[in-house]
């Protein structure tokens, strides 16, 4: 049996380039949300820092996440992001169930 996958992704853009991250997300979000197995795909700005973001993703299974990672739109987005990001995003996978 497959369990949902929840990711917290920490993103930092180059100074003053946060708007480019938002614009890239706005183009990508409707496409990703329409993918099979996408349960959540939400970008949040870190309060007080216009160049830091948290992306929360939930997928129905590891296979749905793997399919997402292999889509042409994600490959293209990953190739374009170094132009405005300070470095690679930090991807944190959470356990399936809360501890308490």
Coordinates of C-alpha atoms in Angstrom, one line a residue:
X1 CA 0.0 0.0 0.0
X2 CA 1.3 3.4 -1.0
X3 CA 1.2 6.4 1.4
X4 CA 1.0 10.0 0.5
X5 CA 4.3 11.9 0.3
X6 CA 4.6 15.3 1.8
X7 CA 7.5 17.6 0.9
X8 CA 8.6 20.9 2.4
X9 CA 10.9 22.7 -0.1
X10 CA 13.0 25.7 1.1
X11 CA 13.9 28.1 -1.7
X12 CA 16.1 31.2 -1.6
X13 CA 16.5 33.5 -4.6
X14 CA 19.3 35.8 -5.4
X15 CA 18.9 39.2 -3.7
X16 CA 16.0 41.1 -5.3
X17 CA 14.9 38.2 -7.5
X18 CA 12.0 36.9 -5.5
X19 CA 9.5 38.2 -8.0
X20 CA 11.0 35.9 -10.6
X21 CA 10.3 32.9 -8.4
X22 CA 6.7 33.9 -7.9
X23 CA 6.2 34.4 -11.6
X24 CA 7.8 31.0 -12.4
X25 CA 5.5 29.4 -9.8
X26 CA 2.4 31.1 -11.2
X27 CA 3.1 29.7 -14.6
X28 CA 3.8 26.2 -13.3
X29 CA 1.3 25.7 -10.5
X30 CA -1.8 25.1 -12.7
X31 CA 0.0 22.5 -14.7
X32 CA 1.4 20.7 -11.7
X33 CA -1.9 20.8 -9.8
X34 CA -3.5 19.1 -12.8
X35 CA -1.1 16.2 -12.7
X36 CA -2.3 12.8 -11.5
X37 CA -1.5 12.3 -7.9
X38 CA -1.0 16.0 -7.0
X39 CA -2.8 16.7 -3.7
X40 CA -1.1 20.0 -2.9
X41 CA 1.3 22.4 -4.5
X42 CA 1.5 25.7 -2.6
X43 CA 4.2 28.4 -2.5
X44 CA 4.5 30.6 0.6
X45 CA 6.8 33.6 1.1
X46 CA 8.8 33.7 4.3
X47 CA 7.5 36.7 6.3
X48 CA 9.9 39.6 6.2
X49 CA 12.1 38.2 3.5
X50 CA 11.0 38.7 -0.1
X51 CA 13.7 36.3 -1.4
X52 CA 12.8 33.2 0.7
X53 CA 10.0 30.8 0.0
X54 CA 8.6 27.5 1.3
X55 CA 6.9 25.2 -1.2
X56 CA 4.6 22.6 0.2
X57 CA 3.9 19.6 -2.0
X58 CA 1.7 16.5 -1.3
X59 CA 1.6 13.6 -3.6
X60 CA -0.6 10.5 -3.5
X61 CA 2.4 8.2 -3.8
X62 CA 6.1 8.0 -4.5
X63 CA 5.3 6.9 -8.1
X64 CA 3.2 10.0 -8.6
X65 CA 6.1 12.2 -7.3
X66 CA 8.5 10.4 -9.6
X67 CA 6.3 10.9 -12.6
X68 CA 6.0 14.6 -11.7
X69 CA 9.8 15.0 -11.5
X70 CA 10.1 13.5 -15.0
X71 CA 7.6 15.8 -16.7
X72 CA 8.9 18.1 -19.4
X73 CA 7.5 21.2 -17.5
X74 CA 9.5 20.3 -14.4
X75 CA 12.7 19.5 -16.3
X76 CA 12.3 22.9 -18.0
X77 CA 11.6 24.7 -14.7
X78 CA 14.6 23.0 -13.0
X79 CA 16.8 24.1 -15.8
X80 CA 15.6 27.8 -15.7
X81 CA 15.6 28.2 -11.9
X82 CA 19.4 28.8 -11.5
X83 CA 19.0 32.1 -13.3
X84 CA 17.2 33.5 -10.2
X85 CA 17.9 31.1 -7.3
X86 CA 20.7 31.5 -4.9
X87 CA 21.4 27.8 -5.0
X88 CA 19.6 24.4 -5.1
X89 CA 16.3 24.1 -3.2
X90 CA 16.4 22.1 0.1
X91 CA 13.9 19.3 -0.2
X92 CA 12.6 17.8 3.1
X93 CA 10.4 14.8 3.0
X94 CA 8.2 14.4 6.1
X95 CA 7.1 11.1 7.6
X96 CA 3.7 9.8 6.5
X97 CA 2.0 10.5 9.8
X98 CA 2.4 13.2 12.4
X99 CA 4.2 12.0 15.5
X100 CA 1.7 13.5 17.9

